[in-house]
Short mmCIF file of C-alpha atoms in Angstrom, two decimals:
data_model
loop_
_atom_site.label_atom_id
_atom_site.label_comp_id
_atom_site.label_asym_id
_atom_site.label_seq_id
_atom_site.Cartn_x
_atom_site.Cartn_y
_atom_site.Cartn_z
CA GLU H 1 87.23 97.40 127.81
CA VAL H 2 87.74 98.55 124.85
CA GLN H 3 85.81 96.36 122.27
CA LEU H 4 85.60 96.44 118.44
CA VAL H 5 82.84 94.38 117.14
CA GLN H 6 82.60 93.51 113.81
CA SER H 7 79.74 92.16 111.33
CA GLY H 8 79.28 88.71 110.17
CA ALA H 9 80.94 86.70 107.36
CA GLU H 10 80.07 87.73 103.98
CA VAL H 11 79.33 85.72 100.59
CA LYS H 12 79.00 87.32 97.56
CA LYS H 13 79.02 87.20 93.91
CA PRO H 14 81.57 89.15 91.66
CA GLY H 15 79.99 92.73 90.90
CA GLU H 16 77.83 92.60 93.90
CA SER H 17 78.08 95.51 96.42
CA LEU H 18 78.94 94.87 100.20
CA LYS H 19 79.40 96.91 103.63
CA ILE H 20 81.37 95.70 106.75
CA SER H 21 80.93 97.35 109.77
CA CYS H 22 83.03 97.98 113.15
CA LYS H 23 81.51 99.05 116.53
CA GLY H 24 83.42 100.50 119.50
CA SER H 25 82.68 100.36 123.28
CA GLY H 26 84.41 100.91 126.31
CA TYR H 27 85.84 104.03 124.97
CA ILE H 28 84.86 107.39 123.78
CA PHE H 29 84.39 106.16 119.74
CA ASN H 30 85.57 109.96 118.35
CA THR H 31 88.73 110.49 119.59
CA ASN H 32 90.40 107.64 118.04
CA TRP H 33 91.12 106.82 114.40
CA ILE H 34 89.32 103.27 113.24
CA GLY H 35 91.44 101.53 110.37
CA TRP H 36 91.06 98.01 108.39
CA VAL H 37 93.49 96.09 108.15
CA ARG H 38 93.51 93.47 105.36
CA GLN H 39 94.43 89.76 105.42
CA MET H 40 94.22 87.20 102.13
CA PRO H 41 94.00 83.89 102.56
CA GLY H 42 97.60 82.44 103.49
CA LYS H 43 98.63 85.80 103.99
CA GLY H 44 100.26 88.91 105.72
CA LEU H 45 99.07 92.14 106.92
CA GLU H 46 98.02 94.90 104.60
CA TRP H 47 96.49 98.19 105.90
CA MET H 48 93.60 99.84 104.03
CA GLY H 49 93.04 103.18 105.87
CA ILE H 50 91.83 104.78 108.14
CA VAL H 51 88.86 106.94 109.40
CA TYR H 52 88.66 109.52 112.10
CA PRO H 53 85.00 109.23 113.34
CA HIS H 54 85.08 112.75 115.02
CA ASP H 55 85.13 114.66 111.02
CA SER H 56 85.13 111.72 108.95
CA ASN H 57 88.10 112.54 107.53
CA THR H 58 90.00 109.34 106.05
CA ARG H 59 93.19 108.24 104.91
CA TYR H 60 94.11 105.48 102.29
CA SER H 61 97.01 103.03 101.33
CA PRO H 62 97.88 104.39 97.82
CA SER H 63 97.02 100.32 97.48
CA PHE H 64 93.61 100.68 98.15
CA GLN H 65 92.49 103.97 97.32
CA GLY H 66 89.54 103.63 94.76
CA GLN H 67 89.18 100.30 95.30
CA VAL H 68 87.20 100.48 98.71
CA THR H 69 85.65 103.38 100.57
CA ILE H 70 85.95 103.45 105.03
CA SER H 71 83.62 105.76 106.21
CA ALA H 72 82.17 105.70 110.22
CA ASP H 73 79.11 107.41 111.98
CA LYS H 74 79.84 107.96 115.60
CA SER H 75 76.40 109.05 116.52
CA ILE H 76 76.23 104.80 116.91
CA SER H 77 80.41 104.63 117.37
CA THR H 78 80.36 102.32 114.70
CA ALA H 79 83.12 102.54 111.22
CA TYR H 80 82.02 100.84 107.96
CA LEU H 81 83.89 99.45 105.34
CA GLN H 82 82.52 99.45 102.13
CA TRP H 83 82.81 97.79 98.30
CA SER H 84 80.86 98.68 95.12
CA GLY H 85 81.90 96.10 93.03
CA LEU H 86 83.37 93.06 94.52
CA LYS H 87 85.96 90.57 92.77
CA ALA H 88 87.42 86.88 93.73
CA SER H 89 90.33 88.84 94.80
CA ASP H 90 88.31 90.82 97.94
CA THR H 91 88.31 87.50 99.26
CA ALA H 92 89.70 87.50 102.45
CA MET H 93 89.51 88.08 106.37
CA TYR H 94 88.88 91.88 107.19
CA TYR H 95 89.84 93.57 110.44
CA CYS H 96 88.60 96.99 112.21
CA VAL H 97 91.16 98.11 114.11
CA ARG H 98 91.78 101.49 116.50
CA LEU H 99 95.00 103.58 116.04
CA ASN H 100 96.86 105.22 119.10
CA ILE H 101 98.80 107.86 118.61
CA VAL H 102 101.61 108.72 121.36
CA ALA H 103 104.51 111.15 119.44
CA THR H 104 106.29 108.77 116.87
CA ASN H 105 104.51 105.80 117.61
CA TYR H 106 101.53 104.86 115.84
CA TYR H 107 99.81 101.35 116.73
CA PHE H 108 96.59 99.66 116.46
CA ASP H 109 95.77 98.86 120.34
CA ASN H 110 92.54 97.39 119.86
CA TRP H 111 91.68 94.73 116.91
CA GLY H 112 88.00 93.17 116.14
CA GLN H 113 87.30 89.69 115.31
CA GLY H 114 87.42 89.61 112.07
CA THR H 115 85.31 89.53 109.46
CA LEU H 116 85.68 86.83 106.41
CA VAL H 117 84.60 88.18 102.54
CA THR H 118 84.18 85.05 100.12
CA VAL H 119 84.02 86.87 96.65
CA SER H 120 82.49 83.51 94.85
CA SER H 121 80.82 83.00 91.27
CA GLN K 1 103.70 94.38 99.13
CA SER K 2 105.45 94.94 102.21
CA VAL K 3 108.20 97.62 103.29
CA LEU K 4 109.02 95.52 106.77
CA THR K 5 111.25 92.53 106.00
CA GLN K 6 111.12 89.31 108.19
CA PRO K 7 112.40 85.43 108.42
CA PRO K 8 109.55 83.43 107.18
CA SER K 9 110.14 81.21 109.67
CA VAL K 10 111.76 80.24 113.25
CA SER K 11 111.95 77.72 115.51
CA GLY K 12 113.48 76.38 118.30
CA ALA K 13 112.53 73.61 121.47
CA PRO K 14 110.50 74.86 124.55
CA GLY K 15 112.77 76.99 127.11
CA GLN K 16 115.07 78.37 124.45
CA ARG K 17 115.62 81.37 122.69
CA VAL K 18 114.31 82.54 119.46
CA SER K 19 114.19 86.18 118.02
CA ILE K 20 112.48 87.66 114.59
CA SER K 21 114.43 90.46 112.64
CA CYS K 22 111.94 93.23 111.37
CA THR K 23 114.62 95.44 108.22
CA GLY K 24 113.09 98.82 107.39
CA SER K 25 114.46 101.50 105.98
CA SER K 26 114.91 105.48 106.17
CA SER K 27 111.67 106.31 106.02
CA ASN K 28 110.34 103.54 108.67
CA ILE K 29 112.19 102.31 111.22
CA GLY K 30 115.65 104.64 110.61
CA ALA K 31 113.00 108.05 110.33
CA GLY K 32 112.75 107.24 114.31
CA TYR K 33 109.36 105.63 114.43
CA ASP K 34 108.40 103.15 116.44
CA VAL K 35 107.93 99.62 115.91
CA GLN K 36 105.14 97.03 117.28
CA TRP K 37 105.03 93.59 116.94
CA TYR K 38 101.79 92.23 116.95
CA GLN K 39 101.21 87.59 117.85
CA GLN K 40 98.63 85.46 115.64
CA LEU K 41 97.63 82.70 117.17
CA PRO K 42 95.42 79.72 115.16
CA GLY K 43 92.86 81.06 113.75
CA THR K 44 92.73 84.02 115.52
CA ALA K 45 92.85 87.62 115.12
CA PRO K 46 96.47 89.36 116.02
CA LYS K 47 97.30 90.90 118.98
CA LEU K 48 99.35 94.32 120.23
CA LEU K 49 102.25 92.01 121.59
CA ILE K 50 104.99 95.28 122.31
CA TYR K 51 104.63 98.85 121.78
CA GLY K 52 106.78 101.94 121.39
CA ASN K 53 109.88 99.36 120.46
CA ASN K 54 110.07 97.74 123.85
CA ASN K 55 107.08 98.30 125.49
CA ARG K 56 104.17 95.03 126.86
CA PRO K 57 100.53 96.02 126.86
CA SER K 58 99.29 94.73 130.28
CA GLY K 59 99.27 90.49 130.41
CA VAL K 60 102.12 90.03 127.79
CA PRO K 61 104.58 87.68 129.78
CA ASP K 62 108.17 89.16 130.25
CA ARG K 63 109.41 86.43 128.06
CA PHE K 64 109.04 88.86 125.22
CA SER K 65 110.54 91.79 124.73
CA GLY K 66 111.46 93.84 121.83
CA SER K 67 114.76 96.11 120.65
CA LYS K 68 115.56 98.69 117.80
CA SER K 69 118.57 99.76 116.40
CA GLY K 70 118.72 102.03 112.90
CA THR K 71 116.87 100.81 110.32
CA SER K 72 116.16 97.51 111.81
CA ALA K 73 114.49 96.39 115.24
CA SER K 74 113.55 92.46 117.18
CA LEU K 75 111.52 90.50 119.01
CA ALA K 76 113.14 88.31 121.29
CA ILE K 77 111.18 85.17 123.04
CA THR K 78 112.80 83.45 125.85
CA GLY K 79 111.70 80.63 127.68
CA LEU K 80 109.76 79.61 124.09
CA GLN K 81 106.45 77.48 125.09
CA ALA K 82 104.02 75.71 123.42
CA GLU K 83 101.58 78.75 123.73
CA ASP K 84 103.86 80.92 121.65
CA GLU K 85 103.44 78.94 118.23
CA ALA K 86 101.81 81.95 116.21
CA ASP K 87 102.71 84.05 113.54
CA TYR K 88 104.14 87.45 114.43
CA TYR K 89 104.36 90.81 112.15
CA CYS K 90 106.19 94.03 113.15
CA GLN K 91 104.81 97.28 112.15
CA SER K 92 105.45 101.33 111.75
CA TYR K 93 104.56 103.77 110.11
CA ASP K 94 106.04 104.97 106.78
CA SER K 95 106.66 108.67 105.43
CA SER K 96 107.71 107.70 102.08
CA LEU K 97 104.13 106.34 100.89
CA SER K 98 101.35 109.03 101.73
CA GLY K 99 101.44 108.03 105.68
CA SER K 100 100.88 104.28 105.52
CA TYR K 101 101.31 102.30 107.79
CA VAL K 102 103.30 99.31 106.96
CA PHE K 103 103.66 95.79 108.28
CA GLY K 104 106.20 93.23 108.32
CA THR K 105 106.54 90.31 105.67
CA GLY K 106 105.47 87.84 108.84
CA THR K 107 106.95 85.10 111.23
CA LYS K 108 105.92 81.57 111.81
CA VAL K 109 107.60 80.90 114.67
CA THR K 110 107.35 77.11 115.44
CA VAL K 111 108.25 75.09 119.11
CA LEU K 112 109.81 71.93 118.10
#
């Protein structure tokens, strides 16, 4: 069974740095892109970016380029999302997702349980 | 901001049929990219409901069906049940935004 297990909830102050994680199991981690999706309180889903664990190739949504860093460590089947200077507007639930690509179809077939990030002074 | 537009809410009585639209453009759905639908029950992570326009993953009831035409897609729920009350999001790929995986604005389904 494919599973994506994310790290626990975080409470941080503005300006602090943070790195959250997503560990994959039940499949060959290197072979699928892993992405991150943001959901702000009471709002919809926003795709942030993806990483290919095999070679750490990354792609970002224009809305998040330069705001976050996505990475992966294939040796421990784990992907990461990090910030160098958090803002209150980063308060949200963050989901990791596994991307499946079939011809012209790109979809997220497995989701992590979510990591709630709260940024408050 | 979302490039796929959905109605904010739809509602129906138990047993009824409801439909949710997802309107895109020539750079996403109209370009031939497939559409997915995700269901997000209250307080939980989203779950894949429909992929490739009209395919259901194992375990998804056949009350849920999808379709696509031109620059739009639709999700239909027949025989509406109380447990279907959730938020639903469509998703596709957009070639105009440096290759982005775009979501719809989301629709809240209420079972009356």
